[in-house]
Coordinates of C-alpha atoms and ligand atoms in Angstrom, one line a residue:
M1 CA 123.6 160.3 146.5
P2 CA 121.6 163.4 147.2
V3 CA 119.7 163.5 150.5
H4 CA 116.3 165.2 150.2
N5 CA 114.0 166.6 152.9
E6 CA 111.6 163.7 152.6
D7 CA 114.6 161.3 153.5
I8 CA 115.3 163.3 156.7
A9 CA 111.6 163.4 157.6
V10 CA 111.2 159.7 157.3
I11 CA 114.1 159.2 159.4
F12 CA 112.8 161.5 162.1
E13 CA 109.4 159.9 162.0
E14 CA 110.8 156.5 162.4
M15 CA 112.8 157.6 165.4
A16 CA 109.6 158.9 166.9
D17 CA 107.8 155.7 166.4
L18 CA 110.6 153.6 167.9
L19 CA 111.1 156.0 170.9
E20 CA 107.4 155.8 171.6
I21 CA 107.5 152.0 171.6
E22 CA 110.4 152.3 173.9
N23 CA 108.4 154.5 176.4
A24 CA 110.8 157.3 175.9
N25 CA 110.0 160.8 177.3
P26 CA 107.0 161.9 175.5
F27 CA 108.5 165.4 174.8
R28 CA 111.4 163.8 173.0
V29 CA 109.0 161.8 170.8
R30 CA 106.9 164.9 170.0
A31 CA 110.1 166.9 169.1
Y32 CA 110.9 164.4 166.4
R33 CA 107.4 164.5 165.0
N34 CA 107.5 168.2 164.9
A35 CA 110.9 168.2 163.2
A36 CA 109.7 165.8 160.7
R37 CA 106.7 168.2 159.9
T38 CA 108.9 171.3 159.8
V39 CA 111.4 169.6 157.4
R40 CA 108.4 168.3 155.1
G41 CA 107.0 171.8 154.9
L42 CA 110.1 173.8 154.3
G43 CA 109.9 174.4 150.7
R44 CA 113.7 174.5 150.3
E45 CA 116.2 171.7 150.3
L46 CA 117.9 171.5 153.5
S47 CA 121.1 170.4 151.7
E48 CA 121.2 173.7 150.0
M49 CA 120.6 175.8 153.2
V50 CA 123.5 173.8 154.9
A51 CA 125.7 174.5 151.7
A52 CA 124.9 178.1 152.1
G53 CA 125.9 178.1 155.7
E54 CA 122.6 178.9 156.9
D55 CA 121.7 178.4 160.7
L56 CA 119.3 175.6 160.9
T57 CA 118.5 176.4 164.6
R58 CA 116.6 179.2 163.4
L59 CA 113.8 177.0 162.0
P60 CA 110.9 176.4 164.1
G61 CA 111.3 173.2 166.4
I62 CA 115.0 172.6 165.3
G63 CA 117.3 173.0 168.3
K64 CA 120.9 172.2 168.4
D65 CA 120.7 168.5 168.7
L66 CA 118.3 168.2 165.8
A67 CA 120.3 170.6 163.5
A68 CA 123.3 168.4 164.2
K69 CA 121.3 165.2 163.1
I70 CA 120.1 167.0 159.9
E71 CA 123.8 167.6 159.1
E72 CA 124.8 164.2 159.9
I73 CA 122.0 162.6 157.6
L74 CA 122.9 165.1 154.8
A75 CA 126.6 163.9 155.2
T76 CA 126.2 160.3 155.6
G77 CA 122.6 159.4 154.5
H78 CA 121.6 158.0 157.9
A79 CA 121.5 158.7 161.6
R80 CA 123.5 156.8 164.2
A81 CA 120.8 157.4 166.7
L82 CA 118.2 155.5 164.6
D83 CA 120.7 152.7 164.0
K84 CA 121.0 152.3 167.7
L85 CA 117.2 152.3 168.2
H86 CA 116.9 149.7 165.6
K87 CA 119.2 147.5 167.6
Q88 CA 117.2 148.1 170.8
V89 CA 113.7 147.6 169.4
P90 CA 112.9 143.9 168.2
A91 CA 112.7 143.9 164.5
S92 CA 109.4 142.0 164.8
L93 CA 107.9 144.9 166.5
E94 CA 109.0 147.1 163.6
A95 CA 107.4 144.8 161.1
L96 CA 104.0 145.3 163.2
L97 CA 104.6 149.1 162.6
K98 CA 104.4 148.5 158.8
I99 CA 100.7 147.2 159.1
P100 CA 98.5 150.1 158.0
G101 CA 96.4 151.1 161.1
L102 CA 99.0 150.1 163.6
G103 CA 101.1 153.1 164.8
P104 CA 103.5 153.1 167.7
K105 CA 100.7 153.6 170.2
R106 CA 98.8 150.4 169.3
V107 CA 102.0 148.3 168.7
K108 CA 103.0 149.3 172.2
L109 CA 99.6 148.3 173.6
L110 CA 99.7 145.0 171.8
Y111 CA 103.1 144.3 173.2
Q112 CA 102.2 145.3 176.9
Q113 CA 98.7 143.8 177.1
L114 CA 98.9 140.8 174.9
H115 CA 102.8 140.3 174.6
I116 CA 102.5 140.4 170.9
R117 CA 105.7 140.8 169.3
T118 CA 105.4 139.1 165.9
L119 CA 103.2 139.1 162.8
K120 CA 102.3 135.4 163.5
Q121 CA 101.2 136.3 167.1
L122 CA 99.2 139.2 165.8
E123 CA 97.4 137.1 163.2
N124 CA 96.5 134.4 165.9
A125 CA 95.3 137.1 168.4
A126 CA 93.1 138.7 165.6
R127 CA 91.5 135.3 164.6
Q128 CA 90.7 134.6 168.2
G129 CA 89.0 138.1 168.4
R130 CA 91.4 139.1 171.2
L131 CA 92.2 142.4 169.6
Q132 CA 88.8 144.0 169.4
D133 CA 88.4 144.6 173.1
L134 CA 91.7 146.4 173.5
P135 CA 91.4 150.2 174.1
G136 CA 91.3 152.1 170.8
F137 CA 90.9 148.9 168.7
G138 CA 87.4 147.5 167.6
V139 CA 85.9 144.9 165.3
K140 CA 86.7 146.9 162.3
I141 CA 90.4 147.3 162.9
E142 CA 90.7 143.8 163.8
Q143 CA 89.4 142.8 160.4
R144 CA 91.5 145.1 158.7
I145 CA 94.6 143.7 160.3
L146 CA 93.6 140.2 159.2
D147 CA 93.0 141.4 155.6
T148 CA 96.3 143.1 155.5
I149 CA 98.1 139.9 156.7
E150 CA 96.3 137.8 154.1
A151 CA 97.1 140.1 151.4
R152 CA 100.8 140.2 152.4
R153 CA 101.0 136.5 152.3
S154 CA 99.7 136.3 148.8
Q155 CA 102.1 139.0 147.7
E156 CA 105.0 136.8 149.0
K157 CA 104.1 134.4 146.2
R158 CA 106.8 134.2 143.5
F159 CA 106.1 133.8 139.9
L160 CA 107.6 131.1 137.5
H161 CA 110.0 132.9 135.2
N162 CA 107.9 131.8 132.3
T163 CA 104.7 133.1 133.6
A164 CA 106.3 136.4 134.5
R165 CA 107.5 136.6 130.8
Q166 CA 103.9 136.3 129.6
Y167 CA 103.1 139.6 131.4
A168 CA 106.5 141.3 131.0
E169 CA 106.8 141.0 127.2
P170 CA 103.5 142.8 126.4
L171 CA 104.1 145.5 129.1
V172 CA 107.6 146.2 127.6
A173 CA 106.2 146.4 124.1
Y174 CA 103.5 148.9 125.6
L175 CA 106.0 151.0 127.3
R176 CA 108.2 151.1 124.3
A177 CA 105.4 152.6 122.2
V178 CA 104.9 155.6 124.6
A179 CA 106.0 158.9 123.2
G180 CA 109.5 160.1 124.3
V181 CA 110.5 156.6 125.5
D182 CA 113.9 155.3 124.5
E183 CA 115.0 152.1 126.5
V184 CA 112.8 149.8 128.2
V185 CA 114.4 146.7 130.0
V186 CA 113.5 144.3 132.8
A187 CA 116.3 144.1 135.2
G188 CA 116.2 142.2 138.6
S189 CA 115.9 138.4 138.9
Y190 CA 114.0 138.4 135.8
R191 CA 117.0 139.4 133.9
R192 CA 119.4 137.0 135.7
G193 CA 117.0 134.3 134.4
K194 CA 116.1 132.9 137.9
D195 CA 113.6 130.2 137.8
T196 CA 111.1 132.3 139.9
V197 CA 110.8 136.0 140.3
G198 CA 109.5 138.0 143.2
D199 CA 108.7 140.9 141.1
L200 CA 109.4 142.9 137.9
D201 CA 112.0 145.6 138.1
I202 CA 111.5 147.8 134.8
L203 CA 113.9 150.3 133.8
V204 CA 113.1 153.1 131.4
T205 CA 115.0 156.1 129.7
A206 CA 112.8 158.8 128.4
R207 CA 112.5 162.4 127.4
A208 CA 111.7 164.7 130.2
D209 CA 108.3 165.4 128.9
S210 CA 107.4 161.7 128.1
P211 CA 104.1 160.6 129.8
V212 CA 105.5 157.2 130.5
M213 CA 104.8 157.2 134.2
Q214 CA 101.3 158.2 133.5
R215 CA 100.8 155.6 130.8
F216 CA 102.4 152.8 133.0
I217 CA 99.7 153.3 135.9
E218 CA 96.9 153.5 133.3
Y219 CA 98.0 150.1 131.8
D220 CA 95.0 147.7 131.3
E221 CA 96.4 145.1 133.5
V222 CA 97.2 147.5 136.5
H223 CA 95.0 146.5 139.4
E224 CA 96.4 148.6 142.3
I225 CA 98.8 151.5 142.4
V226 CA 100.9 151.1 145.5
S227 CA 103.0 154.3 144.9
K228 CA 103.7 156.9 142.1
G229 CA 106.3 159.6 142.0
T230 CA 108.1 161.4 139.1
T231 CA 110.9 158.8 138.7
R232 CA 109.5 155.6 140.1
A233 CA 106.2 153.8 140.6
T234 CA 105.1 150.5 142.0
V235 CA 101.9 148.6 141.0
F236 CA 100.2 145.2 141.2
L237 CA 99.0 143.7 137.9
R238 CA 95.6 141.9 138.2
C239 CA 97.5 138.5 138.3
G240 CA 99.1 139.7 141.6
L241 CA 102.4 140.2 140.0
Q242 CA 104.4 143.5 141.5
V243 CA 106.0 145.7 139.0
D244 CA 108.6 148.5 140.0
L245 CA 109.0 151.1 137.2
R246 CA 112.0 153.4 137.4
V247 CA 112.7 156.2 134.9
V248 CA 116.4 156.9 134.7
E249 CA 118.5 159.5 133.0
Q250 CA 120.1 158.5 129.7
Q251 CA 123.7 159.0 131.2
S252 CA 122.8 156.9 134.2
Y253 CA 121.2 154.0 132.2
G254 CA 124.0 151.5 132.4
A255 CA 124.7 152.1 136.1
A256 CA 120.9 151.8 136.9
L257 CA 120.6 148.7 134.7
Y258 CA 123.7 147.2 136.5
Y259 CA 122.4 148.1 140.0
F260 CA 119.0 147.0 139.5
T261 CA 120.0 143.6 137.8
G262 CA 121.7 142.4 141.0
S263 CA 121.9 140.2 142.6
K264 CA 122.6 142.0 145.7
A265 CA 125.4 139.6 146.6
H266 CA 127.1 140.2 143.4
N267 CA 126.5 144.0 143.7
I268 CA 128.1 144.0 147.2
R269 CA 131.2 142.3 145.9
V270 CA 131.7 144.6 142.8
R271 CA 131.1 147.7 145.2
R272 CA 133.9 146.4 147.5
L273 CA 136.1 146.1 144.4
A274 CA 135.3 149.6 143.3
Q275 CA 136.3 150.8 146.9
Q276 CA 139.6 149.2 146.6
R277 CA 140.2 151.4 143.5
G278 CA 139.0 154.4 145.4
L279 CA 135.8 154.5 143.4
K280 CA 132.1 154.8 144.4
I281 CA 129.5 152.8 142.5
N282 CA 125.8 153.4 142.8
E283 CA 122.7 153.5 140.6
Y284 CA 123.7 156.8 139.1
G285 CA 127.1 156.0 138.0
V286 CA 130.8 155.1 139.0
F287 CA 132.4 158.2 140.6
K288 CA 136.0 159.2 141.6
G289 CA 135.3 161.8 144.1
E290 CA 132.6 163.9 142.7
R291 CA 133.4 163.0 139.1
R292 CA 131.3 160.6 137.2
I293 CA 133.7 158.3 135.3
A294 CA 131.3 155.7 133.9
G295 CA 127.5 154.7 133.9
K296 CA 126.1 155.3 130.6
T297 CA 126.4 151.7 129.5
E298 CA 126.6 148.6 131.6
L299 CA 130.0 147.8 130.0
S300 CA 131.4 151.1 131.1
V301 CA 130.5 150.3 134.7
F302 CA 132.5 146.9 134.4
K303 CA 135.4 148.5 132.7
A304 CA 135.7 151.3 135.4
V305 CA 136.2 148.4 138.1
G306 CA 138.6 146.5 135.8
L307 CA 136.2 143.7 134.7
P308 CA 135.0 142.4 131.4
F309 CA 131.2 142.1 131.0
I310 CA 129.7 139.5 133.1
P311 CA 126.5 138.0 131.8
P312 CA 123.4 138.6 134.0
E313 CA 122.9 134.9 134.7
L314 CA 126.3 134.6 136.5
R315 CA 125.8 137.6 138.8
E316 CA 125.0 135.6 141.9
G317 CA 128.2 136.0 143.8
R318 CA 129.2 132.5 143.2
G319 CA 132.7 132.9 141.8
E320 CA 132.0 135.0 138.7
I321 CA 134.1 138.0 139.7
E322 CA 137.2 135.8 140.2
A323 CA 136.5 134.1 136.9
A324 CA 136.2 137.5 135.3
Q325 CA 139.4 138.7 136.8
A326 CA 141.2 135.6 135.6
N327 CA 139.7 136.0 132.1
K328 CA 137.9 132.6 132.5
L329 CA 134.2 133.5 132.2
P330 CA 132.3 130.7 130.3
R331 CA 131.0 131.4 126.9
L332 CA 127.4 130.4 127.9
I333 CA 125.3 128.1 125.9
T334 CA 122.5 129.8 123.7
L335 CA 119.2 128.5 122.4
Q336 CA 120.5 128.4 118.9
E337 CA 123.1 126.0 119.9
L338 CA 120.7 123.4 120.9
R339 CA 120.3 120.9 118.1
G340 CA 117.9 118.4 119.5
D341 CA 115.5 117.5 122.3
L342 CA 115.9 114.2 124.0
H343 CA 112.7 114.1 126.0
V344 CA 109.4 114.3 124.1
H345 CA 106.1 112.7 124.7
T346 CA 103.2 111.8 122.5
N347 CA 99.6 110.9 122.8
A348 CA 100.7 107.4 123.1
S349 CA 101.1 108.3 126.9
D350 CA 100.2 111.6 128.4
G351 CA 101.1 113.9 125.4
N352 CA 98.4 115.6 123.4
A353 CA 99.8 115.2 119.8
G354 CA 101.1 112.3 117.7
I355 CA 104.7 111.6 116.7
E356 CA 104.4 113.3 113.4
E357 CA 103.0 116.5 114.6
M358 CA 105.6 116.6 117.4
A359 CA 108.4 116.2 114.8
R360 CA 107.1 118.8 112.6
A361 CA 106.8 121.3 115.4
A362 CA 110.5 120.4 116.5
R363 CA 111.5 121.0 113.0
Q364 CA 109.8 124.4 113.0
H365 CA 111.7 125.3 116.2
G366 CA 115.0 124.6 114.4
L367 CA 115.7 121.2 116.1
E368 CA 117.5 118.5 114.0
Y369 CA 116.5 115.5 116.1
I370 CA 114.2 114.6 118.8
A371 CA 113.8 111.5 120.9
I372 CA 110.5 110.1 121.5
T373 CA 110.3 109.1 125.1
D374 CA 106.8 108.1 126.2
H375 CA 106.1 106.9 129.9
T376 CA 106.2 103.3 130.8
R377 CA 103.7 100.7 132.1
S378 CA 104.0 101.5 135.9
L379 CA 102.9 105.0 135.4
T380 CA 99.2 104.0 134.8
V381 CA 97.9 107.7 135.3
A382 CA 100.0 108.6 132.2
H383 CA 98.8 105.6 130.3
G384 CA 102.4 104.3 130.2
L385 CA 103.5 102.0 127.4
D386 CA 104.1 98.1 127.9
E387 CA 106.6 96.3 125.8
K388 CA 104.1 95.6 123.1
R389 CA 102.8 99.0 122.7
L390 CA 106.5 100.5 122.6
H391 CA 107.3 98.0 120.0
Q392 CA 104.5 99.3 117.8
Q393 CA 105.8 102.8 118.4
L394 CA 109.2 101.9 117.4
E395 CA 107.9 100.7 114.1
E396 CA 106.0 103.7 113.5
I397 CA 109.2 105.8 114.2
D398 CA 111.0 103.8 111.6
R399 CA 108.2 104.6 109.1
L400 CA 108.3 108.2 109.9
N401 CA 112.1 108.4 109.7
E402 CA 111.6 107.2 106.1
K403 CA 108.9 109.7 105.4
L404 CA 109.9 112.9 107.2
G405 CA 112.9 115.2 105.9
G406 CA 114.8 117.6 107.9
I407 CA 114.3 116.0 111.2
T408 CA 115.4 112.7 112.7
L409 CA 113.5 110.8 115.3
L410 CA 115.2 108.8 117.9
K411 CA 113.9 105.8 119.9
G412 CA 113.6 106.4 123.5
S413 CA 111.5 105.7 126.6
E414 CA 111.1 107.6 129.9
V415 CA 111.4 104.5 132.1
D416 CA 110.1 104.5 135.5
I417 CA 112.7 103.8 138.1
L418 CA 111.0 101.4 140.7
E419 CA 111.3 101.5 144.2
D420 CA 114.0 99.1 144.5
G421 CA 116.0 100.8 141.5
R422 CA 115.0 98.3 138.7
L423 CA 113.7 99.8 135.6
D424 CA 110.2 99.4 134.5
L425 CA 110.8 97.5 131.3
P426 CA 112.9 94.5 130.4
E427 CA 116.3 94.7 128.8
S428 CA 115.1 92.9 125.8
I429 CA 113.1 96.0 124.7
L430 CA 115.5 98.6 126.2
S431 CA 118.3 97.3 124.1
Q432 CA 116.5 98.2 121.0
L433 CA 116.3 101.9 121.9
D434 CA 118.7 104.7 121.3
L435 CA 118.4 106.1 124.6
V436 CA 116.8 105.3 128.0
I437 CA 115.6 108.1 130.4
G438 CA 115.3 107.0 134.0
A439 CA 112.8 108.7 136.0
V440 CA 111.5 108.8 139.6
H441 CA 107.8 109.2 139.6
S442 CA 106.8 107.5 142.9
K443 CA 108.0 107.0 146.4
F444 CA 109.2 110.6 146.8
R445 CA 109.6 110.1 150.5
L446 CA 112.1 107.5 150.9
S447 CA 115.1 108.2 153.1
R448 CA 118.1 109.9 151.7
S449 CA 120.1 106.9 151.6
R450 CA 117.4 104.6 150.2
Q451 CA 116.4 107.2 147.4
T452 CA 120.1 107.6 146.5
A453 CA 120.7 103.9 146.4
R454 CA 117.6 103.5 144.3
I455 CA 118.8 105.9 141.7
L456 CA 122.3 104.6 141.7
R457 CA 121.0 101.2 141.1
A458 CA 119.0 102.3 138.2
M459 CA 122.1 103.9 136.7
D460 CA 123.8 100.6 137.0
S461 CA 121.7 99.3 134.1
K462 CA 123.7 98.9 131.0
Y463 CA 120.9 100.8 129.0
F464 CA 120.4 103.7 131.4
T465 CA 121.4 106.9 129.5
I466 CA 120.0 110.2 131.1
L467 CA 118.5 110.7 134.7
A468 CA 115.2 112.7 134.1
H469 CA 114.5 115.7 136.4
P470 CA 116.9 114.6 139.0
S471 CA 115.5 116.3 142.1
G472 CA 111.8 115.8 141.5
R473 CA 111.0 119.3 142.7
L474 CA 107.9 121.2 141.5
L475 CA 108.5 124.9 142.0
E476 CA 105.9 126.4 144.5
E477 CA 104.3 123.0 144.9
R478 CA 106.6 120.1 145.9
E479 CA 110.0 120.1 147.5
A480 CA 112.8 118.0 146.0
Y481 CA 113.0 114.6 147.4
E482 CA 116.0 113.7 149.7
V483 CA 118.9 112.6 147.6
E484 CA 122.7 112.7 147.5
M485 CA 123.1 114.7 144.4
P486 CA 126.9 115.0 144.4
R487 CA 127.2 111.3 144.6
I488 CA 124.7 110.9 141.8
I489 CA 126.7 113.2 139.7
K490 CA 130.0 111.4 140.4
A491 CA 128.2 108.1 139.5
A492 CA 127.1 109.6 136.3
R493 CA 130.6 110.4 135.3
E494 CA 131.9 106.9 136.4
R495 CA 129.2 105.1 134.6
G496 CA 129.4 107.4 131.4
C497 CA 125.7 108.6 131.6
Y498 CA 124.0 112.1 131.7
L499 CA 121.8 114.1 133.8
E500 CA 118.9 116.0 132.4
L501 CA 118.0 119.7 133.0
N502 CA 114.3 119.5 132.5
S503 CA 113.1 122.6 130.8
Q504 CA 109.5 122.6 132.1
P505 CA 109.1 126.0 133.8
Q506 CA 107.9 124.4 137.0
R507 CA 110.7 121.8 137.2
L508 CA 113.9 123.5 135.9
D509 CA 115.7 120.5 137.4
L510 CA 118.7 120.0 137.6
I511 CA 119.1 123.2 139.5
D512 CA 121.7 125.8 138.6
T513 CA 124.4 125.0 141.4
Y514 CA 124.3 121.3 140.5
C515 CA 124.7 122.1 136.8
Q516 CA 127.9 123.9 137.8
L517 CA 129.0 120.9 139.8
A518 CA 128.2 118.4 136.9
K519 CA 130.3 120.7 134.6
E520 CA 133.1 120.6 137.0
Q521 CA 132.8 116.8 137.2
G522 CA 132.8 116.5 133.3
V523 CA 129.2 115.2 133.2
L524 CA 127.2 116.3 130.2
I525 CA 123.7 117.7 130.7
A526 CA 120.7 117.1 128.3
I527 CA 118.6 120.1 128.2
N528 CA 115.1 118.8 127.4
S529 CA 111.6 120.2 127.0
D530 CA 109.9 117.1 128.3
G531 CA 107.1 118.3 126.0
H532 CA 103.7 117.0 125.9
S533 CA 102.4 119.3 123.1
P534 CA 103.9 121.0 120.0
A535 CA 104.0 124.3 121.7
N536 CA 106.1 123.0 124.6
Y537 CA 109.4 123.3 122.7
G538 CA 109.1 126.9 123.9
F539 CA 110.2 125.6 127.3
L540 CA 113.7 125.1 125.9
Q541 CA 114.3 128.9 126.4
D542 CA 113.6 128.2 130.1
G543 CA 116.1 125.5 130.2
I544 CA 118.6 127.5 128.6
N545 CA 118.2 130.3 131.2
Q546 CA 118.8 128.0 133.9
A547 CA 121.7 126.2 132.1
R548 CA 123.3 129.6 131.6
R549 CA 122.8 130.2 135.5
G550 CA 124.6 126.8 135.9
W551 CA 127.7 128.2 133.8
L552 CA 127.2 125.7 131.1
E553 CA 128.9 126.0 127.7
K554 CA 128.0 124.3 124.5
K555 CA 130.6 121.7 125.1
N556 CA 128.9 120.6 128.4
V557 CA 125.5 120.0 126.7
L558 CA 124.7 116.5 125.2
N559 CA 122.1 117.7 122.7
A560 CA 124.3 120.5 121.4
C561 CA 126.2 117.8 119.7
S562 CA 125.5 116.9 116.0
L563 CA 123.4 114.0 115.5
R564 CA 126.5 112.0 114.5
E565 CA 128.4 112.9 117.6
L566 CA 125.3 112.1 119.6
R567 CA 125.0 108.6 118.2
K568 CA 128.5 107.9 118.9
K569 CA 128.1 108.9 122.5
L570 CA 125.0 107.0 122.9
K571 CA 126.5 103.8 121.4
A572 CA 129.3 104.2 124.0
T573 CA 126.8 104.4 126.8
M574 CA 124.5 101.5 125.6
G575 CA 127.2 99.3 124.7
Ligands
DGT601 P1 113.2 139.0 143.3 O1 112.5 140.2 142.9 O2 113.0 138.5 144.7 O3 113.1 137.8 142.4 O4 114.8 139.3 143.3 P2 115.6 140.6 142.7 O5 117.0 140.2 142.6 O6 114.9 141.1 141.5 O7 115.4 141.7 143.9 P3 114.7 143.1 144.0 O8 113.6 143.1 143.1 O9 114.3 143.2 145.4 O10 115.7 144.1 143.7 C1 116.2 144.2 142.3 C2 117.7 144.4 142.3 O11 118.0 145.8 142.9 C3 118.6 143.4 143.1 O12 118.7 142.3 142.4 C4 119.6 144.2 143.3 C5 119.2 145.7 143.7 N1 119.0 145.9 145.0 C6 117.9 145.9 145.7 N2 118.0 146.3 147.0 C7 119.3 146.4 147.1 C8 120.2 146.6 148.3 O13 119.7 146.8 149.3 N3 121.6 146.7 148.0 C9 122.1 146.4 146.7 N4 123.4 146.5 146.4 N5 121.4 146.2 145.6 C10 120.0 146.2 145.9
CA602 CA1 112.6 141.7 141.3
CA603 CA1 111.7 145.0 142.9

């Protein structure tokens, strides 16, 4: 990767900052600052000067030592002296340096006078008004520091994939329409189908004269421009979502897409694989010495390191490379392969549409069957059904099945699992259903052993079919409850029942790694929308993303079965 003057200047500046915090000789500190300024103002690339054999010590402020460092940086991309400083200066102090308004002088002062080493300590001191009296500080600076810390915190927020999609899709369409733009694709965790994303990483290929950068920062939703260069820019949208845009050359598109899709863990392993073959792999291509041997397409990158294409969802460094080498990559489930949805609510409990409307919407989504599974009586907030109301619903389902074509309604219930593991409805009515989804909606804070025992007992019921949202987590809101999931997965196999992958964007529960475990154990997963309105079948896309991250194939998914097969399986479970 070419090293530019700016890269060198940044390294020198950082060295000056760290040396200053370390109380180094002020002349040394100044020497690095001057050198940074010289390098920036040069007007010619140092790499060219060195290549031409020019003597760097003739530059103002560059002595032998600095010239050697410049050559080192040009050759290796970094300076060992800086690496050493990084080890000496506490990382938390370096984080303080990144707060606007806090240079090395102030950071040093904070450390020496108030023993502040971390952001947390800085925040506390600022809240207590202890910063304003330090020399060179003041009320204004104190407030600005607080504001920055606040803003940073809100930026740490992750977005649900489904939410990010609502911003990503129109932005991608907008960029595609810009003159001279060729490819536009969202890479990063978004492309890997992760349940939440930290930011959007958009890659664009475009003609050199395309105004795509300018158009990007002019986009309606852009709230703040963090940085803008010729090939990369970072902005915040009004919703707080960060978007990184990179414009790459046509010939590097595949390499850049590969690199910025990640994950980092995956990339590191593949890079090692490349090294073993004497190749270098980076965002510009795959190189043998100076020669680029691949990079135009993502597939070419994989081929160069001797691998077949690995779907983005698998690129987490969890065995996908070994599987690829052994030609054992899964053929991941697709949305089109889902034939039904086994968890659907109506306005009989907390849904907002009737059975018929939910059925028609399902048909429009290309589904062949759905199970109506309203809540049960214990869940009073959701207006749960008692035996009598469920009975009425079953009769209505019979009538609708006569009347509707192209979709079959199954009889089900999302039955509360009570604290002691009993189900919330008597067997006399459960036995009339096609399937029973058991769900924990209360007592999330039982001990791990009691929570596990509670669920296992529920699974003991002859009529128990599917465990709904097995961990109970709500992304960015509520942690999963304590439970021994591997034991539950094992029990599901022994008892011939199933686990749900709930597709609600905030749930996406079962999580990917447990989907993988369930698959290994031979337990089928039901990918359900848990829909409460006709539009909610759209959640199935989120469930599919997660299922793919969990290595699931069609044969691992209960509702990828035909209705006939499904009925056979359910009959075996329900006796
Ligand atoms: P996020 O945004 O937190 O949901 O996660 P990602 O995976 O989108 O991470 P992000 O946005 O920081 O970077 C996008 C991709 O760029 C990442 O998946 C892999 C690549 N990448 C970023 N930094 C590094 C790095 O230091 N080394 C390597 N090998 N790849 C990196
Ligand atoms: Ca990202
Ligand atoms: Ca990023």
